[in-house]
Amino acid sequence: MVTLNKAQRRAASPDGGITLVIAGAGTGKTRTIIEKINAIIRAGVARPDNILVLTFSRKAADEIRHRVMLSLGEHAGSIVSGTFHSFCLGLLRDYSGRFFKVSGYTRFPAVLDETAKEALIMEILRDSIDSFLGLPVGVVYSLMNDYKKLAPRTRKKLDSLGISDAIATCVTLYSEAKKSKNVIDYEDMIDCAITMIRQYPDLRGELAARFTYVLVDEFQDTSSDNFELLHLVIPVENPNLFVVGDDFQSIYGFRNSRIDYIVNFKKYFRGARIIKLNLNYRSRKEIVAISNSFIKKNRFRTNKTIRPHKGRGGSVTCHVARDFKHELNIVHSILEKEILANETVAILFRNNWQGRYINLSLRGYNEHLATGKLQLMTMHSSKGLEFDTVIVAGVTDDILPDADSDIEEERRLMYVAMTRARERLYIICHGKKDAELPLFGRELKLNPIP
């Protein structure tokens, strides 16, 4: 039997109703979800085939199902655990006749992956480029992808130039091209599932009767489409909904996630119970303390303070780089120290191009390092992972925070990077000409090493 702390036990009880668990970094989120499912099944609140677990990654969905089966045996394998997209695709397959009626498809379509989607849209844009007043096709593609998120002033300008109409035409052409090629993209899966459930009330009743307990992992990543689907799947009367997430780690606004759903949860679900997991089992006290003080500079957030379970013994070090070449020298010196100590190390950065130039400089190291001991990845990719030592590279204004992104989401991204570290955290800031640190360097209030 897994030992849970007091807050985890409250969360993992087999109670019904609507519950939000705000699970801070390193507080045992996945373990709590597993024990919740185990408790629901053991107490007879729901059978495995009546449980639906929705996630945002196939890996997380598979891990949850596998770990429940280890606890309860093969019969727990009938739990439906998948991503929002895979769940919707399954609905479209199971109710294909209704899907054809609401979508206009006559055969079940293949799935268009992101690379193929981009290629198809770019082909349409190139054929229509004369409508875009000389804008490069890549810029038009970005406008088309992000149109709903553009500032009102920008949208008004595009309207006045006729570019909005040209974008709308391309959207229509893209839709027609998908039909002619018999393909759907990821957005279509959710859109069609929502349309189908709305148009067939008996289907909504079937889903509510089948899935008597719904759980959602990484709830902070929920988009408006995800949220609408969730409302259509759970019953109107006496729903059993258990969602877990952390607004401090909401970093996918560019994928249309809405942090408002978790911060203002009770506005959307009146009478919901909220439980906070605040005890961090991952990081040393020094790392938890600086992460806490940093994220509290955000104004739109839940009110919680993460406490360390491990105590003191960690370190947080800030280095100041004169330029990118100097940054590489700093990275090398840190690695020589950490690799000798046989640590797992991650170098995290904001953008892929940073990773490419760092990786080129580390080719000599790769010859004497084991598989997987040193990992380079973007901050977004690091979410959910942990390492003995983390090096956050390239903290400089216009890169981190990114000038075109929401400052609070950029701060949450930095928080995610910092909280990957168990024992040691190194932050490399780029000093300005007047020796002033960049914004995030100043906010961390560290004594930098020149």
Short mmCIF file of C-alpha atoms in Angstrom, two decimals:
data_model
loop_
_atom_site.label_atom_id
_atom_site.label_comp_id
_atom_site.label_asym_id
_atom_site.label_seq_id
_atom_site.Cartn_x
_atom_site.Cartn_y
_atom_site.Cartn_z
CA MET A 1 0.00 0.00 0.00
CA VAL A 2 1.39 3.38 -1.01
CA THR A 3 1.87 5.83 1.85
CA LEU A 4 0.21 9.17 1.17
CA ASN A 5 0.44 12.41 3.10
CA LYS A 6 -2.68 14.00 4.61
CA ALA A 7 -3.57 16.15 1.59
CA GLN A 8 -2.94 13.27 -0.82
CA ARG A 9 -5.20 10.99 1.25
CA ARG A 10 -8.00 13.55 1.13
CA ALA A 11 -7.61 13.84 -2.62
CA ALA A 12 -7.41 10.06 -3.17
CA SER A 13 -10.53 9.20 -1.16
CA PRO A 14 -13.25 7.51 -3.26
CA ASP A 15 -15.69 10.40 -2.74
CA GLY A 16 -17.82 11.52 -5.65
CA GLY A 17 -18.73 15.03 -6.72
CA ILE A 18 -16.44 17.58 -8.33
CA THR A 19 -12.89 18.01 -7.03
CA LEU A 20 -9.96 20.11 -8.18
CA VAL A 21 -6.54 19.08 -6.87
CA ILE A 22 -3.99 21.85 -7.27
CA ALA A 23 -0.77 19.84 -7.31
CA GLY A 24 2.41 21.90 -7.09
CA ALA A 25 5.67 20.85 -8.73
CA GLY A 26 7.06 17.63 -7.26
CA THR A 27 4.08 17.04 -4.95
CA GLY A 28 3.18 13.53 -6.14
CA LYS A 29 0.44 14.35 -8.66
CA THR A 30 0.54 11.10 -10.65
CA ARG A 31 0.74 8.93 -7.53
CA THR A 32 -2.35 10.69 -6.17
CA ILE A 33 -4.28 10.11 -9.41
CA ILE A 34 -3.35 6.40 -9.38
CA GLU A 35 -4.47 5.98 -5.77
CA LYS A 36 -7.69 7.86 -6.50
CA ILE A 37 -8.55 5.43 -9.30
CA ASN A 38 -7.60 2.45 -7.10
CA ALA A 39 -9.85 3.74 -4.31
CA ILE A 40 -12.80 4.34 -6.67
CA ILE A 41 -12.60 0.77 -7.97
CA ARG A 42 -11.95 -0.88 -4.58
CA ALA A 43 -14.87 0.97 -2.97
CA GLY A 44 -17.19 -0.01 -5.81
CA VAL A 45 -17.92 3.62 -6.70
CA ALA A 46 -17.28 2.79 -10.35
CA ARG A 47 -16.15 -0.23 -12.36
CA PRO A 48 -12.97 0.11 -14.44
CA ASP A 49 -14.97 0.31 -17.69
CA ASN A 50 -17.00 3.21 -16.23
CA ILE A 51 -13.87 5.30 -15.62
CA LEU A 52 -12.59 7.82 -18.17
CA VAL A 53 -9.15 9.40 -17.76
CA LEU A 54 -8.33 12.31 -20.07
CA THR A 55 -4.77 13.59 -20.45
CA PHE A 56 -2.69 15.72 -22.82
CA SER A 57 -0.05 13.14 -23.73
CA ARG A 58 -0.25 9.50 -24.78
CA LYS A 59 2.67 8.68 -22.50
CA ALA A 60 0.81 9.98 -19.42
CA ALA A 61 -2.36 8.09 -20.38
CA ASP A 62 -0.46 4.82 -20.86
CA GLU A 63 1.43 5.27 -17.58
CA ILE A 64 -1.77 5.79 -15.60
CA ARG A 65 -3.43 2.70 -17.07
CA HIS A 66 -0.30 0.58 -16.58
CA ARG A 67 0.17 1.60 -12.94
CA VAL A 68 -3.47 0.94 -12.05
CA MET A 69 -3.20 -2.51 -13.64
CA LEU A 70 -0.09 -3.22 -11.53
CA SER A 71 -2.16 -2.44 -8.42
CA LEU A 72 -5.48 -4.05 -9.31
CA GLY A 73 -4.75 -6.61 -12.00
CA GLU A 74 -5.70 -7.07 -15.65
CA HIS A 75 -9.39 -6.26 -15.14
CA ALA A 76 -8.36 -2.62 -14.55
CA GLY A 77 -7.21 -2.54 -18.18
CA SER A 78 -10.77 -1.71 -19.26
CA ILE A 79 -10.31 1.85 -17.98
CA VAL A 80 -10.55 4.28 -20.90
CA SER A 81 -7.40 6.38 -20.60
CA GLY A 82 -6.25 8.60 -23.44
CA THR A 83 -5.66 12.08 -24.73
CA PHE A 84 -8.57 14.38 -25.50
CA HIS A 85 -7.79 13.86 -29.19
CA SER A 86 -7.61 10.06 -29.07
CA PHE A 87 -10.84 9.92 -27.04
CA CYS A 88 -12.62 12.06 -29.63
CA LEU A 89 -11.23 10.02 -32.52
CA GLY A 90 -12.57 6.91 -30.81
CA LEU A 91 -16.02 8.52 -30.51
CA LEU A 92 -16.00 9.40 -34.21
CA ARG A 93 -15.15 5.79 -35.05
CA ASP A 94 -17.72 4.29 -32.67
CA TYR A 95 -20.47 6.55 -34.01
CA SER A 96 -19.22 6.87 -37.57
CA GLY A 97 -22.70 7.08 -39.12
CA ARG A 98 -23.50 10.13 -37.03
CA PHE A 99 -20.05 11.56 -37.65
CA PHE A 100 -20.58 11.33 -41.43
CA LYS A 101 -23.90 13.19 -41.11
CA VAL A 102 -22.50 16.11 -39.10
CA SER A 103 -19.19 16.40 -40.98
CA GLY A 104 -19.97 15.69 -44.63
CA TYR A 105 -17.38 12.89 -44.88
CA THR A 106 -18.52 9.69 -46.61
CA ARG A 107 -15.59 7.45 -45.57
CA PHE A 108 -13.70 7.47 -42.31
CA PRO A 109 -10.77 9.89 -42.83
CA ALA A 110 -7.09 9.45 -42.12
CA VAL A 111 -5.45 11.69 -39.53
CA LEU A 112 -3.34 14.59 -40.80
CA ASP A 113 -0.29 15.05 -38.56
CA GLU A 114 1.11 18.51 -37.84
CA THR A 115 3.81 18.31 -40.54
CA ALA A 116 1.33 17.27 -43.23
CA LYS A 117 -1.14 19.89 -42.04
CA GLU A 118 1.45 22.65 -42.38
CA ALA A 119 2.44 21.44 -45.85
CA LEU A 120 -1.18 21.46 -47.03
CA ILE A 121 -1.89 24.94 -45.66
CA MET A 122 1.34 26.34 -47.10
CA GLU A 123 0.39 24.98 -50.52
CA ILE A 124 -2.96 26.79 -50.31
CA LEU A 125 -1.31 30.01 -49.14
CA ARG A 126 1.23 29.99 -51.96
CA ASP A 127 -1.59 29.69 -54.49
CA SER A 128 -3.36 32.65 -52.82
CA ILE A 129 -0.32 34.79 -52.00
CA ASP A 130 -1.40 37.67 -54.26
CA SER A 131 -4.26 38.33 -51.81
CA PHE A 132 -1.86 39.13 -48.96
CA LEU A 133 -0.31 42.41 -50.15
CA GLY A 134 3.24 41.13 -50.34
CA LEU A 135 3.36 39.50 -46.90
CA PRO A 136 5.71 36.47 -46.81
CA VAL A 137 3.90 33.16 -46.84
CA GLY A 138 5.38 32.23 -43.44
CA VAL A 139 3.94 35.39 -41.87
CA VAL A 140 0.53 34.66 -43.38
CA TYR A 141 0.69 31.11 -42.00
CA SER A 142 1.35 32.48 -38.51
CA LEU A 143 -1.53 34.97 -38.85
CA MET A 144 -3.85 32.16 -39.95
CA ASN A 145 -2.82 29.93 -37.03
CA ASP A 146 -3.01 32.66 -34.40
CA TYR A 147 -5.90 34.73 -35.77
CA LYS A 148 -8.19 34.16 -32.77
CA LYS A 149 -5.43 35.25 -30.37
CA LEU A 150 -4.45 38.45 -32.16
CA ALA A 151 -4.92 41.74 -30.35
CA PRO A 152 -8.12 43.60 -31.38
CA ARG A 153 -6.04 46.44 -32.82
CA THR A 154 -4.10 44.02 -35.04
CA ARG A 155 -7.27 42.31 -36.21
CA LYS A 156 -8.84 45.67 -37.04
CA LYS A 157 -5.81 46.58 -39.14
CA LEU A 158 -5.99 43.25 -40.99
CA ASP A 159 -9.73 43.81 -41.57
CA SER A 160 -9.10 47.23 -43.07
CA LEU A 161 -6.51 45.81 -45.48
CA GLY A 162 -8.77 42.96 -46.56
CA ILE A 163 -6.32 40.40 -45.21
CA SER A 164 -8.90 38.96 -42.80
CA ASP A 165 -11.14 38.09 -45.75
CA ALA A 166 -8.21 36.49 -47.55
CA ILE A 167 -7.43 34.40 -44.46
CA ALA A 168 -11.09 33.34 -44.22
CA THR A 169 -10.98 32.25 -47.86
CA CYS A 170 -7.87 30.15 -47.20
CA VAL A 171 -9.52 28.56 -44.16
CA THR A 172 -12.43 27.53 -46.41
CA LEU A 173 -10.03 26.18 -49.05
CA TYR A 174 -8.19 24.20 -46.36
CA SER A 175 -11.47 22.67 -45.17
CA GLU A 176 -12.39 21.71 -48.74
CA ALA A 177 -8.93 20.23 -49.35
CA LYS A 178 -9.26 18.02 -46.27
CA LYS A 179 -12.59 16.71 -47.53
CA SER A 180 -11.21 16.00 -51.01
CA LYS A 181 -8.18 14.19 -49.55
CA ASN A 182 -10.34 12.45 -46.91
CA VAL A 183 -8.27 13.61 -43.94
CA ILE A 184 -8.92 15.39 -40.65
CA ASP A 185 -6.53 17.26 -38.37
CA TYR A 186 -6.34 17.19 -34.57
CA GLU A 187 -8.63 20.20 -34.14
CA ASP A 188 -11.27 18.50 -36.30
CA MET A 189 -11.37 15.51 -33.95
CA ILE A 190 -12.55 17.61 -31.03
CA ASP A 191 -14.73 19.96 -33.10
CA CYS A 192 -16.57 17.08 -34.78
CA ALA A 193 -17.02 15.20 -31.50
CA ILE A 194 -18.53 18.30 -29.87
CA THR A 195 -20.85 18.90 -32.83
CA MET A 196 -21.94 15.26 -32.87
CA ILE A 197 -22.73 15.14 -29.14
CA ARG A 198 -24.63 18.43 -29.35
CA GLN A 199 -26.74 17.29 -32.28
CA TYR A 200 -27.57 13.91 -30.74
CA PRO A 201 -28.82 14.33 -27.14
CA ASP A 202 -29.22 10.56 -26.77
CA LEU A 203 -25.47 10.20 -27.43
CA ARG A 204 -24.77 12.61 -24.60
CA GLY A 205 -26.96 10.46 -22.36
CA GLU A 206 -25.09 7.31 -23.42
CA LEU A 207 -21.72 8.87 -22.59
CA ALA A 208 -22.92 10.11 -19.19
CA ALA A 209 -24.26 6.64 -18.38
CA ARG A 210 -21.10 4.90 -19.56
CA PHE A 211 -18.52 7.16 -17.90
CA THR A 212 -19.73 7.59 -14.34
CA TYR A 213 -16.36 8.89 -13.12
CA VAL A 214 -14.18 11.25 -15.20
CA LEU A 215 -10.63 12.25 -14.27
CA VAL A 216 -8.48 14.88 -16.03
CA ASP A 217 -4.70 15.18 -15.67
CA GLU A 218 -2.79 18.46 -16.30
CA PHE A 219 -6.03 20.43 -16.09
CA GLN A 220 -4.15 23.74 -16.42
CA ASP A 221 -3.60 22.88 -20.11
CA THR A 222 -7.35 22.78 -20.85
CA SER A 223 -8.51 24.78 -23.88
CA SER A 224 -12.03 26.08 -24.45
CA ASP A 225 -12.72 23.12 -26.78
CA ASN A 226 -11.42 20.63 -24.19
CA PHE A 227 -13.58 22.31 -21.56
CA GLU A 228 -16.72 22.19 -23.71
CA LEU A 229 -16.15 18.50 -24.46
CA LEU A 230 -15.73 17.80 -20.75
CA HIS A 231 -19.07 19.46 -19.98
CA LEU A 232 -20.75 17.37 -22.66
CA VAL A 233 -19.33 14.08 -21.34
CA ILE A 234 -20.10 14.47 -17.63
CA PRO A 235 -23.75 14.23 -16.53
CA VAL A 236 -25.64 17.41 -15.72
CA GLU A 237 -26.97 15.90 -12.48
CA ASN A 238 -24.57 14.52 -9.85
CA PRO A 239 -21.36 14.48 -11.91
CA ASN A 240 -18.22 12.76 -10.63
CA LEU A 241 -15.29 14.81 -11.90
CA PHE A 242 -11.75 14.79 -10.53
CA VAL A 243 -9.23 17.15 -12.13
CA VAL A 244 -5.58 17.67 -11.23
CA GLY A 245 -3.29 20.48 -12.31
CA ASP A 246 -1.07 23.39 -11.33
CA ASP A 247 -1.65 26.91 -12.58
CA PHE A 248 2.00 27.71 -11.76
CA GLN A 249 2.92 25.32 -14.60
CA SER A 250 0.46 26.54 -17.23
CA ILE A 251 2.77 27.08 -20.22
CA TYR A 252 0.68 26.24 -23.28
CA GLY A 253 -1.23 29.45 -23.98
CA PHE A 254 0.09 29.26 -27.56
CA ARG A 255 -1.92 26.02 -27.86
CA ASN A 256 -5.00 27.84 -26.60
CA SER A 257 -4.93 26.53 -23.02
CA ARG A 258 -6.83 28.79 -20.62
CA ILE A 259 -5.41 29.19 -17.14
CA ASP A 260 -8.68 30.82 -16.07
CA TYR A 261 -10.37 27.40 -15.83
CA ILE A 262 -8.12 26.32 -12.95
CA VAL A 263 -7.64 29.71 -11.25
CA ASN A 264 -11.41 30.41 -11.22
CA PHE A 265 -12.53 26.79 -10.97
CA LYS A 266 -15.44 27.48 -8.61
CA LYS A 267 -16.87 29.97 -11.07
CA TYR A 268 -17.35 27.11 -13.53
CA PHE A 269 -18.21 24.38 -11.02
CA ARG A 270 -20.20 25.74 -8.10
CA GLY A 271 -19.78 23.80 -4.89
CA ALA A 272 -16.59 22.11 -6.07
CA ARG A 273 -14.07 20.92 -3.51
CA ILE A 274 -10.50 22.22 -3.87
CA ILE A 275 -7.52 20.40 -2.35
CA LYS A 276 -3.95 21.70 -2.52
CA LEU A 277 -0.87 19.47 -2.60
CA ASN A 278 1.90 21.70 -1.28
CA LEU A 279 4.64 19.29 -0.14
CA ASN A 280 7.44 19.04 -2.71
CA TYR A 281 9.31 15.71 -2.62
CA ARG A 282 11.66 16.57 -5.48
CA SER A 283 13.74 19.63 -4.73
CA ARG A 284 15.93 20.89 -1.92
CA LYS A 285 14.73 23.76 0.23
CA GLU A 286 16.91 26.36 -1.51
CA ILE A 287 15.40 25.54 -4.91
CA VAL A 288 11.82 25.49 -3.60
CA ALA A 289 12.32 28.83 -1.82
CA ILE A 290 13.60 30.75 -4.84
CA SER A 291 10.96 29.18 -7.12
CA ASN A 292 8.21 30.23 -4.68
CA SER A 293 9.38 33.83 -4.46
CA PHE A 294 9.80 34.08 -8.23
CA ILE A 295 6.35 32.77 -9.25
CA LYS A 296 4.60 35.00 -6.73
CA LYS A 297 5.43 37.95 -8.95
CA ASN A 298 2.58 36.70 -11.15
CA ARG A 299 -0.74 38.33 -10.29
CA PHE A 300 -3.14 35.85 -11.93
CA ARG A 301 -2.63 32.65 -9.95
CA THR A 302 -3.94 30.53 -7.11
CA ASN A 303 -2.77 31.26 -3.59
CA LYS A 304 -0.39 28.56 -2.44
CA THR A 305 3.13 28.16 -1.07
CA ILE A 306 5.08 25.00 -1.82
CA ARG A 307 6.95 23.46 1.13
CA PRO A 308 10.06 21.27 0.73
CA HIS A 309 10.10 17.75 2.14
CA LYS A 310 13.86 17.32 1.69
CA GLY A 311 15.25 20.26 3.67
CA ARG A 312 18.50 22.13 3.06
CA GLY A 313 21.55 20.99 1.13
CA GLY A 314 20.85 22.20 -2.39
CA SER A 315 22.37 25.15 -4.24
CA VAL A 316 21.17 27.88 -6.59
CA THR A 317 23.89 29.67 -8.55
CA CYS A 318 23.60 32.56 -10.99
CA HIS A 319 26.33 33.11 -13.59
CA VAL A 320 26.56 36.19 -15.80
CA ALA A 321 27.62 35.68 -19.42
CA ARG A 322 29.01 38.47 -21.58
CA ASP A 323 27.76 36.82 -24.76
CA PHE A 324 26.77 33.40 -26.14
CA LYS A 325 30.39 32.27 -26.50
CA HIS A 326 31.05 33.09 -22.85
CA GLU A 327 27.84 31.22 -21.95
CA LEU A 328 29.25 28.06 -23.55
CA ASN A 329 32.41 28.36 -21.45
CA ILE A 330 30.26 28.61 -18.32
CA VAL A 331 28.23 25.55 -19.37
CA HIS A 332 31.43 23.57 -19.94
CA SER A 333 32.84 24.47 -16.53
CA ILE A 334 29.59 23.46 -14.79
CA LEU A 335 29.48 20.16 -16.66
CA GLU A 336 33.06 19.27 -15.76
CA LYS A 337 32.12 19.67 -12.12
CA GLU A 338 28.76 17.89 -12.30
CA ILE A 339 29.74 15.00 -14.59
CA LEU A 340 32.57 14.06 -12.23
CA ALA A 341 29.97 13.90 -9.48
CA ASN A 342 28.02 11.35 -11.57
CA GLU A 343 24.90 13.49 -11.67
CA THR A 344 21.98 13.50 -14.07
CA VAL A 345 22.13 16.88 -15.76
CA ALA A 346 19.75 18.80 -18.01
CA ILE A 347 20.48 21.95 -19.98
CA LEU A 348 17.24 23.83 -20.59
CA PHE A 349 16.64 26.71 -22.99
CA ARG A 350 13.74 28.75 -24.38
CA ASN A 351 14.15 28.09 -28.13
CA ASN A 352 15.39 25.21 -30.29
CA TRP A 353 18.11 27.30 -31.93
CA GLN A 354 19.77 27.75 -28.54
CA GLY A 355 19.92 23.99 -28.16
CA ARG A 356 21.58 23.58 -31.53
CA TYR A 357 24.54 25.83 -30.78
CA ILE A 358 24.97 24.39 -27.27
CA ASN A 359 24.86 20.84 -28.61
CA LEU A 360 27.52 21.61 -31.22
CA SER A 361 29.88 22.77 -28.49
CA LEU A 362 29.35 19.59 -26.45
CA ARG A 363 30.36 17.06 -29.07
CA GLY A 364 33.57 16.30 -27.22
CA TYR A 365 31.63 15.50 -24.07
CA ASN A 366 29.34 13.01 -25.75
CA GLU A 367 32.24 10.56 -26.20
CA HIS A 368 32.68 9.99 -22.47
CA LEU A 369 29.12 10.43 -21.24
CA ALA A 370 26.68 7.48 -20.68
CA THR A 371 23.21 7.40 -22.73
CA GLY A 372 20.72 9.90 -21.23
CA LYS A 373 22.97 11.22 -18.27
CA LEU A 374 23.15 14.65 -19.98
CA GLN A 375 20.01 15.90 -21.72
CA LEU A 376 19.40 19.05 -23.72
CA MET A 377 15.82 20.19 -24.22
CA THR A 378 13.51 23.15 -24.38
CA MET A 379 11.82 24.30 -21.21
CA HIS A 380 8.47 23.21 -22.63
CA SER A 381 9.81 19.69 -23.23
CA SER A 382 11.16 19.42 -19.69
CA LYS A 383 7.74 19.62 -18.03
CA GLY A 384 7.09 16.57 -15.89
CA LEU A 385 10.77 15.55 -15.76
CA GLU A 386 13.37 15.94 -13.01
CA PHE A 387 17.17 15.91 -12.78
CA ASP A 388 19.85 16.15 -10.10
CA THR A 389 21.25 19.27 -11.75
CA VAL A 390 19.56 21.75 -14.05
CA ILE A 391 21.32 24.45 -16.07
CA VAL A 392 18.94 27.14 -17.34
CA ALA A 393 20.74 28.81 -20.25
CA GLY A 394 20.09 32.01 -22.16
CA VAL A 395 18.16 34.06 -19.62
CA THR A 396 18.19 37.37 -21.42
CA ASP A 397 15.54 39.91 -22.32
CA ASP A 398 13.76 39.22 -25.64
CA ILE A 399 14.60 35.51 -25.39
CA LEU A 400 13.34 34.73 -21.89
CA PRO A 401 10.93 36.39 -21.44
CA ASP A 402 10.00 36.27 -25.11
CA ALA A 403 8.94 39.75 -26.19
CA ASP A 404 5.88 38.48 -28.11
CA SER A 405 4.53 36.26 -25.32
CA ASP A 406 2.49 36.91 -22.21
CA ILE A 407 4.90 37.89 -19.42
CA GLU A 408 3.12 35.79 -16.78
CA GLU A 409 3.24 32.69 -18.97
CA GLU A 410 6.94 33.32 -19.60
CA ARG A 411 7.43 33.54 -15.84
CA ARG A 412 5.59 30.24 -15.42
CA LEU A 413 7.87 28.72 -18.07
CA MET A 414 10.93 29.83 -16.10
CA TYR A 415 9.33 28.37 -12.97
CA VAL A 416 8.86 25.01 -14.71
CA ALA A 417 12.53 25.01 -15.71
CA MET A 418 13.73 25.84 -12.19
CA THR A 419 11.55 23.22 -10.49
CA ARG A 420 13.02 20.37 -12.57
CA ALA A 421 16.12 20.47 -10.30
CA ARG A 422 16.51 18.13 -7.33
CA GLU A 423 19.87 19.22 -5.90
CA ARG A 424 21.50 22.00 -7.91
CA LEU A 425 20.18 24.79 -10.08
CA TYR A 426 22.39 26.97 -12.29
CA ILE A 427 20.94 30.02 -14.03
CA ILE A 428 22.98 31.72 -16.76
CA CYS A 429 21.96 35.34 -17.32
CA HIS A 430 23.30 37.58 -20.05
CA GLY A 431 24.49 40.86 -18.58
CA LYS A 432 23.65 44.14 -20.28
CA LYS A 433 26.28 46.70 -21.25
CA ASP A 434 25.61 48.68 -18.07
CA ALA A 435 26.11 45.46 -16.04
CA GLU A 436 22.42 45.30 -15.19
CA LEU A 437 20.89 41.82 -15.16
CA PRO A 438 17.95 40.96 -17.45
CA LEU A 439 14.43 41.12 -15.99
CA PHE A 440 14.21 37.56 -14.69
CA GLY A 441 17.73 37.78 -13.30
CA ARG A 442 16.73 40.85 -11.29
CA GLU A 443 13.52 39.21 -10.11
CA LEU A 444 15.41 36.19 -8.79
CA LYS A 445 17.50 38.47 -6.54
CA LEU A 446 20.58 36.27 -6.68
CA ASN A 447 24.19 37.37 -6.21
CA PRO A 448 25.59 36.69 -9.69
CA ILE A 449 29.02 35.25 -10.41
CA PRO A 450 30.66 37.34 -13.18
#
